[in-house]
Structure formats: C-alpha cells, structure tokens
JSON list of C-alpha atoms in Angstrom, two decimals:
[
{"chain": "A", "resi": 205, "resn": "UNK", "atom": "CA", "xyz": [5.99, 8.99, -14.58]},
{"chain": "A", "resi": 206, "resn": "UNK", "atom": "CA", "xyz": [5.06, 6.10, -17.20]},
{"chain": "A", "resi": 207, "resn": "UNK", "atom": "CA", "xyz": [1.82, 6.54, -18.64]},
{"chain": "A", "resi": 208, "resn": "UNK", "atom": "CA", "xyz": [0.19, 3.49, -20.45]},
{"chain": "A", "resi": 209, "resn": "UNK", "atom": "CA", "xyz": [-2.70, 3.31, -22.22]},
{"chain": "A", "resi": 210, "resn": "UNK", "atom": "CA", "xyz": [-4.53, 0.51, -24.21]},
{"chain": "A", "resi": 211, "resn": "UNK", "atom": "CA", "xyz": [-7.46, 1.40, -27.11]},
{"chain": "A", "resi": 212, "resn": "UNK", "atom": "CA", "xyz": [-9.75, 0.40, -27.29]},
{"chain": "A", "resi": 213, "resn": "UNK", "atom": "CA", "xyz": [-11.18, -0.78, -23.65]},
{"chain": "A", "resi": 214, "resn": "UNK", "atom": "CA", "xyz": [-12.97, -3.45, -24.76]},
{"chain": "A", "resi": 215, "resn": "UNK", "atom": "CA", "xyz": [-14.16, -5.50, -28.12]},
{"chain": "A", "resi": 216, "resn": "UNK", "atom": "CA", "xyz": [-16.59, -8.01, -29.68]},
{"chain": "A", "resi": 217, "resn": "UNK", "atom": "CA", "xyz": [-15.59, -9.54, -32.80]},
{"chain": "A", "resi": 218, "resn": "UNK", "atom": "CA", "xyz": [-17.60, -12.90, -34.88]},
{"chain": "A", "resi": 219, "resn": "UNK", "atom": "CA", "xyz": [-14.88, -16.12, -34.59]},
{"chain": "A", "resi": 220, "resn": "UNK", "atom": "CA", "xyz": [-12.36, -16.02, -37.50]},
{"chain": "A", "resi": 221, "resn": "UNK", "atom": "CA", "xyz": [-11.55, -12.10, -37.51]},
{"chain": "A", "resi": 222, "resn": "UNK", "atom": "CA", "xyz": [-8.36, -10.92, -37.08]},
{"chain": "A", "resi": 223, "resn": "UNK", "atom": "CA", "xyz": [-8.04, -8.74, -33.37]},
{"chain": "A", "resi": 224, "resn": "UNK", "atom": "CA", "xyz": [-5.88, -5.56, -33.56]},
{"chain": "A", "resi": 225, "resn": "UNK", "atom": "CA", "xyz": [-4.82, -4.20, -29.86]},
{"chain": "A", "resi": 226, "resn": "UNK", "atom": "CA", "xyz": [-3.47, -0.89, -29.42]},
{"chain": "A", "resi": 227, "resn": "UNK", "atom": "CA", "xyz": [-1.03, 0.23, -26.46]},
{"chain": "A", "resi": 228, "resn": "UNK", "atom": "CA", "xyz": [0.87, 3.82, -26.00]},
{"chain": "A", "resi": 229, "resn": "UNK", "atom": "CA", "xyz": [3.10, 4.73, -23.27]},
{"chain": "A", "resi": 230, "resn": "UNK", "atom": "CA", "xyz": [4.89, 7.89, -22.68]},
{"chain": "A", "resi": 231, "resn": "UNK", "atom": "CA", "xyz": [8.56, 7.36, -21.55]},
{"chain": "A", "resi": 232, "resn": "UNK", "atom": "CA", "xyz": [10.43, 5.41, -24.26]},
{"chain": "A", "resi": 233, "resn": "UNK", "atom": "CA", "xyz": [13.28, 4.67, -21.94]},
{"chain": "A", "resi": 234, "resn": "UNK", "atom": "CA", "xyz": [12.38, 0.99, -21.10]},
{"chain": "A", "resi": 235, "resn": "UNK", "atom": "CA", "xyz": [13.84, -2.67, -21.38]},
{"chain": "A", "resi": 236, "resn": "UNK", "atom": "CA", "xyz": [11.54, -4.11, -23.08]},
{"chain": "A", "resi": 237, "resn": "UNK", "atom": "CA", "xyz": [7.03, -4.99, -23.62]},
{"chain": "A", "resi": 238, "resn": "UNK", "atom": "CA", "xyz": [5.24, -7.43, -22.25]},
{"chain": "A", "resi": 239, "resn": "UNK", "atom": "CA", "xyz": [1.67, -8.81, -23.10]},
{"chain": "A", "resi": 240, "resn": "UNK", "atom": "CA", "xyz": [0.14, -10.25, -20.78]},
{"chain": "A", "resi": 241, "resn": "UNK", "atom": "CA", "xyz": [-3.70, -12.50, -21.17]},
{"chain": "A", "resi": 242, "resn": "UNK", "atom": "CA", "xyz": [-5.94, -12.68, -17.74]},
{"chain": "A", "resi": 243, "resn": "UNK", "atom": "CA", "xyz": [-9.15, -14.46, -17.74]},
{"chain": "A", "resi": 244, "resn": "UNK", "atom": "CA", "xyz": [-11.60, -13.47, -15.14]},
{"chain": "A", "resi": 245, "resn": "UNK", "atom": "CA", "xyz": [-10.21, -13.54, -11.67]},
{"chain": "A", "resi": 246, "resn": "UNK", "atom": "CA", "xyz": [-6.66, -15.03, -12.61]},
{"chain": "A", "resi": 247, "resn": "UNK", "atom": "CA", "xyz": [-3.66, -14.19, -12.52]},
{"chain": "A", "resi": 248, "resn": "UNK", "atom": "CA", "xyz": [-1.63, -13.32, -15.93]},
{"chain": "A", "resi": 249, "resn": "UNK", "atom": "CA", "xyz": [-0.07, -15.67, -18.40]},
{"chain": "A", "resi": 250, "resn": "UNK", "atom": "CA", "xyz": [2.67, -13.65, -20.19]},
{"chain": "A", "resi": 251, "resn": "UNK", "atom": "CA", "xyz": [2.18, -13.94, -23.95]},
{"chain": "A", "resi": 252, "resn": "UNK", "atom": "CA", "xyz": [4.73, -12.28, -26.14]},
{"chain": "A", "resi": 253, "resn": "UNK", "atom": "CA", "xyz": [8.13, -10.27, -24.63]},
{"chain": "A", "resi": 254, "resn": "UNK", "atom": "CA", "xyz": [9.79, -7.34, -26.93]},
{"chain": "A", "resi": 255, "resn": "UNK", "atom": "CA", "xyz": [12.88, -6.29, -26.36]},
{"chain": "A", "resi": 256, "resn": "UNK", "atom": "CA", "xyz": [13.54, -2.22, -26.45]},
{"chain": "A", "resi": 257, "resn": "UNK", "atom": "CA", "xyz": [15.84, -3.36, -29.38]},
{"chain": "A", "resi": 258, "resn": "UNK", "atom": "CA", "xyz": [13.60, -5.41, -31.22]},
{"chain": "A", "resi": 259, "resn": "UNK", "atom": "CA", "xyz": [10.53, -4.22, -33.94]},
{"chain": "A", "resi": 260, "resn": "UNK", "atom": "CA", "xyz": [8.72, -7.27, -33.34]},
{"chain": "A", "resi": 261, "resn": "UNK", "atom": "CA", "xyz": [7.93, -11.07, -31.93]},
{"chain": "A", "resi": 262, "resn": "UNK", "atom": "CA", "xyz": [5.95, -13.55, -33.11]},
{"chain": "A", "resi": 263, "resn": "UNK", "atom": "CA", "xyz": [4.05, -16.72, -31.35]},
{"chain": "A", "resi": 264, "resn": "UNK", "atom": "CA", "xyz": [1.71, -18.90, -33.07]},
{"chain": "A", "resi": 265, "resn": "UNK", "atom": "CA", "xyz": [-1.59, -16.62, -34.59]},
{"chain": "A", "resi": 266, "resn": "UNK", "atom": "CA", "xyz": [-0.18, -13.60, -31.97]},
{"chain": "A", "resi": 267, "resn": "UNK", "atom": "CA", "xyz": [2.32, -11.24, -33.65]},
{"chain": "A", "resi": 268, "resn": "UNK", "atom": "CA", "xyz": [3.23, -8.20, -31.26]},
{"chain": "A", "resi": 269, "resn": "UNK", "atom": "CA", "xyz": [5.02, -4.96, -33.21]},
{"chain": "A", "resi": 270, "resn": "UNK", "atom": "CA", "xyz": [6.42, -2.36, -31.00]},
{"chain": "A", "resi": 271, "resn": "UNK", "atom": "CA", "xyz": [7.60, 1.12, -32.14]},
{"chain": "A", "resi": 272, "resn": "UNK", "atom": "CA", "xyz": [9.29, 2.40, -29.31]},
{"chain": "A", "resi": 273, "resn": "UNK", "atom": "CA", "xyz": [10.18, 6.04, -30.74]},
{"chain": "A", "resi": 274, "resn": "UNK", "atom": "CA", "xyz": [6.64, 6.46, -31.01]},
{"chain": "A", "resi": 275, "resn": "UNK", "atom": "CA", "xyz": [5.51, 4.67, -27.26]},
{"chain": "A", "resi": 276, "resn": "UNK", "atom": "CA", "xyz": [3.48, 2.36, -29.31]},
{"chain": "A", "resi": 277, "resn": "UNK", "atom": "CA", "xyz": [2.72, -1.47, -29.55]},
{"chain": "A", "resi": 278, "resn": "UNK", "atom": "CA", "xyz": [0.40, -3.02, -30.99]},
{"chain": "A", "resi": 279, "resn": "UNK", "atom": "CA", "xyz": [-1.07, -7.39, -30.66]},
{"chain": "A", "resi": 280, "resn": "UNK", "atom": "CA", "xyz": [-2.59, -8.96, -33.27]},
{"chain": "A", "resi": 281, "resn": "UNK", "atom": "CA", "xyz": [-3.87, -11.81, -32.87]},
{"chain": "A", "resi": 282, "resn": "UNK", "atom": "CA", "xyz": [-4.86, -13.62, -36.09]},
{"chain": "A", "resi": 283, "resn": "UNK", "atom": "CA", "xyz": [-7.95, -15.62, -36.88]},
{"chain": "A", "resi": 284, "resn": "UNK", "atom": "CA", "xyz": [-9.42, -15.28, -33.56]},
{"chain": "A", "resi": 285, "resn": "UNK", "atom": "CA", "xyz": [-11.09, -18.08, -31.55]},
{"chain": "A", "resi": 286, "resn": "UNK", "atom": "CA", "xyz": [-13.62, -17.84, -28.88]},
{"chain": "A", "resi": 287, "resn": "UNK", "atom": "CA", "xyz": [-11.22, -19.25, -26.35]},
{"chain": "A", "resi": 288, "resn": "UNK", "atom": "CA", "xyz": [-9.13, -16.18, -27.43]},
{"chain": "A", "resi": 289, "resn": "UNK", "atom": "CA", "xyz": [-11.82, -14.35, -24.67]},
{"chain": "A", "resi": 290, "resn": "UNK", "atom": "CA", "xyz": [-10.30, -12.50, -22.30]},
{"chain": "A", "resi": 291, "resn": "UNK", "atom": "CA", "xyz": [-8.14, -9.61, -20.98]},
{"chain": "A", "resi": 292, "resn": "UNK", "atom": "CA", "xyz": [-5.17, -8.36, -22.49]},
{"chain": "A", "resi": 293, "resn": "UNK", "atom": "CA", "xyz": [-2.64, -5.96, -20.64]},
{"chain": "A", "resi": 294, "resn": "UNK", "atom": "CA", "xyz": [0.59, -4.61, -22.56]},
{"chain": "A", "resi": 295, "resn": "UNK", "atom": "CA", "xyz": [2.91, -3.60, -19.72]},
{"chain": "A", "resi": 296, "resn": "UNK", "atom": "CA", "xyz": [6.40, -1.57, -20.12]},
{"chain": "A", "resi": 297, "resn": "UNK", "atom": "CA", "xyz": [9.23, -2.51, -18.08]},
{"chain": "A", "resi": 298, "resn": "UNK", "atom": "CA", "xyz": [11.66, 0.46, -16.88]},
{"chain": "A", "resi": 299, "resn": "UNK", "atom": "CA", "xyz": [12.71, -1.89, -14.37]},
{"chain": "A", "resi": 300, "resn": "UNK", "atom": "CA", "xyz": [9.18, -2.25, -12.99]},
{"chain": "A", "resi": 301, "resn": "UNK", "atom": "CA", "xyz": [6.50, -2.56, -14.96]},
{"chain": "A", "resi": 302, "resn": "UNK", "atom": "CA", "xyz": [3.58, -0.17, -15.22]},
{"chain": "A", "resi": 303, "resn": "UNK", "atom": "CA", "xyz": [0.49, -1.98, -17.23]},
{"chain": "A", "resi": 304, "resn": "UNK", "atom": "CA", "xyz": [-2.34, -0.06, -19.08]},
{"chain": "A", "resi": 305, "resn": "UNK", "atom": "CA", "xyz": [-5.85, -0.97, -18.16]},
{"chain": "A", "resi": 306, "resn": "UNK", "atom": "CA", "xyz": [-6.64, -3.78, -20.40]},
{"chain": "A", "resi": 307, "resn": "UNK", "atom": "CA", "xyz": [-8.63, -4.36, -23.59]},
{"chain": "A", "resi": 308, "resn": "UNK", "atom": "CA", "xyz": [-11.67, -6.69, -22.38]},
{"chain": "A", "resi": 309, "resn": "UNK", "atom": "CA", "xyz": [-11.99, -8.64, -25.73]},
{"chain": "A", "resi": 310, "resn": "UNK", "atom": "CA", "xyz": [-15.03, -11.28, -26.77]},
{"chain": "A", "resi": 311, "resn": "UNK", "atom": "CA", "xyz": [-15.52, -13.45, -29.54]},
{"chain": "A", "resi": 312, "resn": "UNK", "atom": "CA", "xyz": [-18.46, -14.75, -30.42]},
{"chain": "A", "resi": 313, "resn": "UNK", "atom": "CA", "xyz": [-19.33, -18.60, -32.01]},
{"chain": "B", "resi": 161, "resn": "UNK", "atom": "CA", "xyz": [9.96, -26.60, -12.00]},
{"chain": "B", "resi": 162, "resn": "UNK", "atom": "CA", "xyz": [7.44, -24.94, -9.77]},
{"chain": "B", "resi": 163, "resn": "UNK", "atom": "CA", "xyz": [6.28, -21.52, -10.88]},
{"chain": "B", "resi": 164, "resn": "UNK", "atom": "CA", "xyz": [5.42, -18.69, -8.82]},
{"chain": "B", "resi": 165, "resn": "UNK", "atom": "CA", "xyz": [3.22, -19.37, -5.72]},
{"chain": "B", "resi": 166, "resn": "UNK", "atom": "CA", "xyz": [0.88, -17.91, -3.62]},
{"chain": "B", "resi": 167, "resn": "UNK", "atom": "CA", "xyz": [-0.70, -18.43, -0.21]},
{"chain": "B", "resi": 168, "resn": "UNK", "atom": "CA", "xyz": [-3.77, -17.72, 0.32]},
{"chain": "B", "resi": 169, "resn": "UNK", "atom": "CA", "xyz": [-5.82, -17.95, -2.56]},
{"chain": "B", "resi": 170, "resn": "UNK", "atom": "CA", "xyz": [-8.44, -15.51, -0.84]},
{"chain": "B", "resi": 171, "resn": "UNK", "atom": "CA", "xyz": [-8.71, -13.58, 2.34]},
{"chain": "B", "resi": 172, "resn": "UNK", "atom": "CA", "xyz": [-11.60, -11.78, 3.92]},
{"chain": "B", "resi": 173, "resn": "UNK", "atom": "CA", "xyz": [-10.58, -9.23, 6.70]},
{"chain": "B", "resi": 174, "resn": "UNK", "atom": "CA", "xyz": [-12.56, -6.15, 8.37]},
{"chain": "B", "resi": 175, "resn": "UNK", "atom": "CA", "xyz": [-11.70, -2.46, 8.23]},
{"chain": "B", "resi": 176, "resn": "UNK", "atom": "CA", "xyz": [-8.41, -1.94, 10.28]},
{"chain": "B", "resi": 177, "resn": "UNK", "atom": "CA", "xyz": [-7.08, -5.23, 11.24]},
{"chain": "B", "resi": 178, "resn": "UNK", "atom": "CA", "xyz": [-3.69, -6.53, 9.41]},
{"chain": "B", "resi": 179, "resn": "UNK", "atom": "CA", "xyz": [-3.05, -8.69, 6.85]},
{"chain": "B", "resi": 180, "resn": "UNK", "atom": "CA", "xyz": [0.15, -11.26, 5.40]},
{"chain": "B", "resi": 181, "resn": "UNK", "atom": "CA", "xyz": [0.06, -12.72, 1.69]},
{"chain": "B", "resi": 182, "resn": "UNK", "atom": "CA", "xyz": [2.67, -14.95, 1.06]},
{"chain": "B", "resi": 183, "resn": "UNK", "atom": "CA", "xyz": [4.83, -15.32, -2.06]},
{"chain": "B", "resi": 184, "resn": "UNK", "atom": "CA", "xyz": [7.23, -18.17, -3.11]},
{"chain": "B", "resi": 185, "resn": "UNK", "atom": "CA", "xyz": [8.98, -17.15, -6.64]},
{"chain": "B", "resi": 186, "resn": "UNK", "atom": "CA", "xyz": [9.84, -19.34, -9.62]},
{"chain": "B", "resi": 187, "resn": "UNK", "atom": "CA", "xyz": [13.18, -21.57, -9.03]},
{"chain": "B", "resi": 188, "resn": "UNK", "atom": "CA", "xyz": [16.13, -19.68, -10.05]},
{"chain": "B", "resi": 189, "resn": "UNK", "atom": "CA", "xyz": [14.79, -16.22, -9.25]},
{"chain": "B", "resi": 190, "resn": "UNK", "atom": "CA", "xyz": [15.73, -13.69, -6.73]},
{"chain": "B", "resi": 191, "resn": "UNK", "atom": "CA", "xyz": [13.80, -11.30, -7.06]},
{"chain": "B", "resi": 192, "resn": "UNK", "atom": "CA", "xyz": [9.99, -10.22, -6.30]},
{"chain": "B", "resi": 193, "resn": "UNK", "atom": "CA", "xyz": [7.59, -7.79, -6.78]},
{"chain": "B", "resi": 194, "resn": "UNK", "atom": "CA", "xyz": [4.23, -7.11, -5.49]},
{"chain": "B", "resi": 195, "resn": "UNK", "atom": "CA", "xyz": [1.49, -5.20, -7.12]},
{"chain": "B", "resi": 196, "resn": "UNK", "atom": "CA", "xyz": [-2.10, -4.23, -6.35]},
{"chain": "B", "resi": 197, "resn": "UNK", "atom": "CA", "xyz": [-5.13, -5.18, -9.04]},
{"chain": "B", "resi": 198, "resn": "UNK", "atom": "CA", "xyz": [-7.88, -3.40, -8.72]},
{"chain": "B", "resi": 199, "resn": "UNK", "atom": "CA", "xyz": [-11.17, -4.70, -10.43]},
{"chain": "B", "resi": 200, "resn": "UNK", "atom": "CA", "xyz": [-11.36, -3.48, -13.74]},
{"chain": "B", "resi": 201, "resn": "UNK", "atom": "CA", "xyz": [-7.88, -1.56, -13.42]},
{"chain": "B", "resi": 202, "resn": "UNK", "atom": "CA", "xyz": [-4.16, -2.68, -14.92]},
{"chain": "B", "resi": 203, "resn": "UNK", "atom": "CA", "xyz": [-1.96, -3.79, -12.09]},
{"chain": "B", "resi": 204, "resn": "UNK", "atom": "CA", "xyz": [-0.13, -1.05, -10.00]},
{"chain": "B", "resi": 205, "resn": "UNK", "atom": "CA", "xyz": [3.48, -1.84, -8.65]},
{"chain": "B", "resi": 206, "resn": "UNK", "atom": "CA", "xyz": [3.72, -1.54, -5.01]},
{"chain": "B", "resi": 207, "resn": "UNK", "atom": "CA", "xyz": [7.20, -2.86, -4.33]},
{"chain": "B", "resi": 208, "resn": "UNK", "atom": "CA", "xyz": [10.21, -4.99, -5.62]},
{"chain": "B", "resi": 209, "resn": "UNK", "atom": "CA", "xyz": [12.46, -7.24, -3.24]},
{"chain": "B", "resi": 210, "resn": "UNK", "atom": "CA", "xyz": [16.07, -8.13, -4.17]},
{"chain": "B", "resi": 211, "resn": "UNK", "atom": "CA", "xyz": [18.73, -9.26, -1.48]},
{"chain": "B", "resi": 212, "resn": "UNK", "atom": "CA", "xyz": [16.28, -9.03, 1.16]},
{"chain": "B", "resi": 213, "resn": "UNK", "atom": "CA", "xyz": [16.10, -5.32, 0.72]},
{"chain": "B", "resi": 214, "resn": "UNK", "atom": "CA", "xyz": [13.22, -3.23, -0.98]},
{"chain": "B", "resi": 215, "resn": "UNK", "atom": "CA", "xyz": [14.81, -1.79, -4.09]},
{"chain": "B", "resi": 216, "resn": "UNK", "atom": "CA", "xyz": [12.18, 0.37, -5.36]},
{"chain": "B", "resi": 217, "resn": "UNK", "atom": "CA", "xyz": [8.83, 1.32, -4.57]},
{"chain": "B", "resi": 218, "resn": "UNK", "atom": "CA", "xyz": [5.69, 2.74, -5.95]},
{"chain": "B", "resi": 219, "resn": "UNK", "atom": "CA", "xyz": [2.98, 5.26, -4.81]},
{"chain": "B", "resi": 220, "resn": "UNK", "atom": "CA", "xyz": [1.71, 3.52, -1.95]},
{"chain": "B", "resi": 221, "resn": "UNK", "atom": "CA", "xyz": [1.66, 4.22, 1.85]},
{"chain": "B", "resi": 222, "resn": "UNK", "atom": "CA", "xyz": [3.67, 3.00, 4.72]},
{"chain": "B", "resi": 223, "resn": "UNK", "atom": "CA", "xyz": [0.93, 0.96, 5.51]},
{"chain": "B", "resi": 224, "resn": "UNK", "atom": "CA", "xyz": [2.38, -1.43, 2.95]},
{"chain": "B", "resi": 225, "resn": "UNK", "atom": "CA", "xyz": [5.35, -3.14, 3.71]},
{"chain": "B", "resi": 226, "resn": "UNK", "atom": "CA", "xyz": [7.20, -6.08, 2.83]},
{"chain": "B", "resi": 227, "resn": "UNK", "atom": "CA", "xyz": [9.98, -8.74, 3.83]},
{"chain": "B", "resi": 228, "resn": "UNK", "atom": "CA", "xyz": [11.99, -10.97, 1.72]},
{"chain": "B", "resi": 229, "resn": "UNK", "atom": "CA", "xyz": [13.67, -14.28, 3.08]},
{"chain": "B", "resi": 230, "resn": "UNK", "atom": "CA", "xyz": [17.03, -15.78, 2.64]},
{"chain": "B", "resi": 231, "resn": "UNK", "atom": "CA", "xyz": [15.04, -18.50, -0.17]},
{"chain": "B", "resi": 232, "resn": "UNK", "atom": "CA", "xyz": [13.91, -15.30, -1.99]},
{"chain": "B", "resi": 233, "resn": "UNK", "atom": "CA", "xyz": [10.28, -16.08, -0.77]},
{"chain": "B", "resi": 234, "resn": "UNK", "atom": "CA", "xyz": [8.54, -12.72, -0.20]},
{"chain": "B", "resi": 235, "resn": "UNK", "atom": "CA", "xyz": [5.84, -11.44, 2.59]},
{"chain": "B", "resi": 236, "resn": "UNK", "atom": "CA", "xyz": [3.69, -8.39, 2.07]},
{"chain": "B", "resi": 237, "resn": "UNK", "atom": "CA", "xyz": [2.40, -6.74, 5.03]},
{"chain": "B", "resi": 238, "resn": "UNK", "atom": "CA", "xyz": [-1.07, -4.69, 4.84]},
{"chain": "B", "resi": 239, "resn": "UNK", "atom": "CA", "xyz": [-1.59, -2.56, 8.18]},
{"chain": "B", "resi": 240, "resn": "UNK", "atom": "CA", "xyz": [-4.76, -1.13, 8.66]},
{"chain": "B", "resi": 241, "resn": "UNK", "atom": "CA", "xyz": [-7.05, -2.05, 6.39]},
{"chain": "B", "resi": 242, "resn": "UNK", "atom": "CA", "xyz": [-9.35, -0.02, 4.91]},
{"chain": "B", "resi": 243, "resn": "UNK", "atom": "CA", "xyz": [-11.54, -0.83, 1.93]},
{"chain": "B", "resi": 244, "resn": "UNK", "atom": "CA", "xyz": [-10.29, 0.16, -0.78]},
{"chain": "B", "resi": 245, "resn": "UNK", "atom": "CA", "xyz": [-7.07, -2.01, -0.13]},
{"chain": "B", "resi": 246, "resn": "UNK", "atom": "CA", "xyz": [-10.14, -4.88, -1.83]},
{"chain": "B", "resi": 247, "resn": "UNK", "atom": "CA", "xyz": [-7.97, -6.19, -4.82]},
{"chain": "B", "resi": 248, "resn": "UNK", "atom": "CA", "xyz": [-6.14, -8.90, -6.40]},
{"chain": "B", "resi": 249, "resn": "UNK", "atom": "CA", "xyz": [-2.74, -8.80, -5.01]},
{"chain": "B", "resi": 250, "resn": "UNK", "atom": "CA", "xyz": [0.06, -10.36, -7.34]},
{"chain": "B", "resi": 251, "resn": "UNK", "atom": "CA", "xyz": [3.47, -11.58, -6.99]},
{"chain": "B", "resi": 252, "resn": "UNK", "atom": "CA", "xyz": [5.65, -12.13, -9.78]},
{"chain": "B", "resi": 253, "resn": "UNK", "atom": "CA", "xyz": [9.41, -12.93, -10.02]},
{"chain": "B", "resi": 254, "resn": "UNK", "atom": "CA", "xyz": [12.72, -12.38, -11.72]},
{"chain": "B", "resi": 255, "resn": "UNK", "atom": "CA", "xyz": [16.31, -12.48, -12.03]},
{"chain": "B", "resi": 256, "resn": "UNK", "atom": "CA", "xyz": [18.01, -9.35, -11.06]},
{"chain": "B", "resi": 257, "resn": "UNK", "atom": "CA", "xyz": [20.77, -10.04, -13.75]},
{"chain": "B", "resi": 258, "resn": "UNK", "atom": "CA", "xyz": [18.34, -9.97, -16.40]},
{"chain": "B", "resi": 259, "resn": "UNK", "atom": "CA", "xyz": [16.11, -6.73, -16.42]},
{"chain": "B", "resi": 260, "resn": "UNK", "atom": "CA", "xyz": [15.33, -7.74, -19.75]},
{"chain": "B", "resi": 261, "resn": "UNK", "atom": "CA", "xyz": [13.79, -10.93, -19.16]},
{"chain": "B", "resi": 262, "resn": "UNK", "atom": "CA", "xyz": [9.91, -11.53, -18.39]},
{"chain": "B", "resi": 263, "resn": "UNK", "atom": "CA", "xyz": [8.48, -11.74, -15.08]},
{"chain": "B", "resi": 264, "resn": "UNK", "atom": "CA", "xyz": [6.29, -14.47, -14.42]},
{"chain": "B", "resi": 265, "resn": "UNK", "atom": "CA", "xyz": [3.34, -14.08, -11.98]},
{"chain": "B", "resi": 266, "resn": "UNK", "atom": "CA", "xyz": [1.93, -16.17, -9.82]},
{"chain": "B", "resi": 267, "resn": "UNK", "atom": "CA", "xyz": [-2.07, -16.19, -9.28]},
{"chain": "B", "resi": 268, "resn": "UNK", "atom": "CA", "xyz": [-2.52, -13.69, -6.84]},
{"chain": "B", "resi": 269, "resn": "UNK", "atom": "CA", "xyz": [-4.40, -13.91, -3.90]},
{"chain": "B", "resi": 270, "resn": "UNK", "atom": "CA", "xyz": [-7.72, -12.16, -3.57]},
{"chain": "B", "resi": 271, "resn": "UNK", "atom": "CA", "xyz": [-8.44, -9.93, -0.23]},
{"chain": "B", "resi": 272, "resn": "UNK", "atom": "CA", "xyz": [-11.77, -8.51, 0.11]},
{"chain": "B", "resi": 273, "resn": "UNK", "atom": "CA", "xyz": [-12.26, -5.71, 2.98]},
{"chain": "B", "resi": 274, "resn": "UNK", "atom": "CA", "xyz": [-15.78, -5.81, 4.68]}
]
C-alpha cells in the first residue's frame, strides 16, 4: 500500500525566502508526481507533473526534483510571495493517486 | 473548453439518509475518479470510472457507489450517512490512454452530516 508523506506539516516564512517542501512515498513503482496547491476550501490547481522518467520540471519560481529510487520529491518554490499562501499536496500516481497530507505554508508581508 | 464540474457546490444531509454528487469531466476525457477530503487530511481515492464500469477501488464501504454515463459524466452514490462521511468530495478526470498525464479536478462539492 502507497504511503506518502509530506515534512514538514506546516510553515511560516518572511516574503522573499525561498520555500523547500519535502514529500516521501514508499512504492517507487508509479507513473509519474503531481503537486498540487489548495487554498482554503477549494479544490486543487495542479502545479508541476514529473514523469517516473524524469529528475525534474520546472514552472516559473516553482522547480519540483523527484528522486524516485529514493521515494522522494521535493518543491521549491523560489522567492516566495504572500499570495504563495496555501496548501501544497505532492500526490503519486500508480494509476490512482494517493496524496500526503499537505504542507500548510504562510508567508508573511 | 470547460474544465471539470461539479454539482452541488454544498450539501447538508442528516445521519442515514442518501446522498448524489454529480460530476461532469473535462472535454476529451473518459475517465473519473472520486475521492474523499477530509479537513485537514490529503485526499483519499474512493473510486475510478472508465467505460461505464468501476475499474478500481479504494478502502471504502459498499455504502459508496458510483455510476458513469455514456458522456463520461460520473454520479457518486453515498447510502447511509453517517458523520464522518462530512468532507470535501472531489472529482477529477483523465484519459485512460494516458496514465501518465495529470488529472485535473474539479472543485468538489462540500457535504456536511448533522
């Protein structure tokens, strides 16, 4: 059974530092990452999609690395904004997708 | 191009009575899956619909089940309520073809228990 988990549960950072999210799951045997952004109540906005093949995918200030040997990925989101608040969920896909619980991230003005 | 949609946007139902959400996926895809957000938890995958037919399912009880319609549109079926089935339900859509490719979700609909 697919274990995911995402470290740390939730963080507060000052506008204009960099945000480093941490996800581990346990089964390597998947199609691909997905990381997902939910504000409060929302659904989710998919934000970057890694391939099992791939090492990494970049989108604007978010760069997403993924190390599947390991069962680790990793966001980072660069020079982070305060409309950069909210939830972020990595999710595997092994043909459905099983999500950690989220890292509940805030940045202040 | 629509996305994925969702009817309702919230539902408020008592302990043991039924319940339908409603689920219309993004043009192009054919397949659906349902999953249950707790608050304050990841979504957990309840079901997946392709060709009508449920194609895999996760650790939920018969209670839940679903239908999917010639247009790919997608019911799921809540028997029974109790309160802990209080969560953000999400639908979110594919193309069978592509198991690599993202699913896109639509913006759930909320059911609260009483």
């Amino acid at each position: 059974k697919q274990e995911v988990t995402q470290i740390p549960a939730a963080l507060s950072v000052p506008e204009g530092e960099n945000l480093v999210l941490n996800c581990s799951f346990t089964d390597s045997a998947i199609y691909n990452l997905q990381w997902f952004r939910q504000d409060p109540g929302k659904g989710l906005t998919s934000l970057l999609l890694i391939q099992s093949s791939q090492r990494e995918q970049t989108s604007g200030r978010l760069n997403a690395s993924l190390d599947k040997s390991s069962g680790r990925s990793t966001l980072y989101i660069a020079a982070s904004q305060p409309g950069d608040s909210a939830t972020y969920l990595c999710a595997v896909n092994d043909y459905k997708l099983s999500f950690g619980a989220g890292t509940t991230v805030t940045v202040r003005a | 191009d629509a996305g994925v949609t969702q009817s309702p946007t919230h539902l408020i139902k008592t302990r043991g009575q039924q319940v339908t959400l409603r689920c219309s996926p993004k043009s192009g895809h054919d397949t659906v899956s349902w999953y249950q957000q707790a608050l304050g938890q990841g979504p957990q995958f309840i079901f997946q619909y392709y060709e009508e037919e449920e194609r895999q399912r996760g650790n939920f009880p018969d209670r839940f089940s679903g239908h999917q319609f010639p247009n790919y549109s997608s019911e799921l079926n809540v028997n029974a309520l109790l309160l802990g089935d209080s969560a953000l339900y999400l639908c979110a859509s594919s193309l069978a073809l592509l198991n690599s490719d993202t699913q896109y979700f639509g913006p759930g609909t909320r059911l609260t228990v009483l």
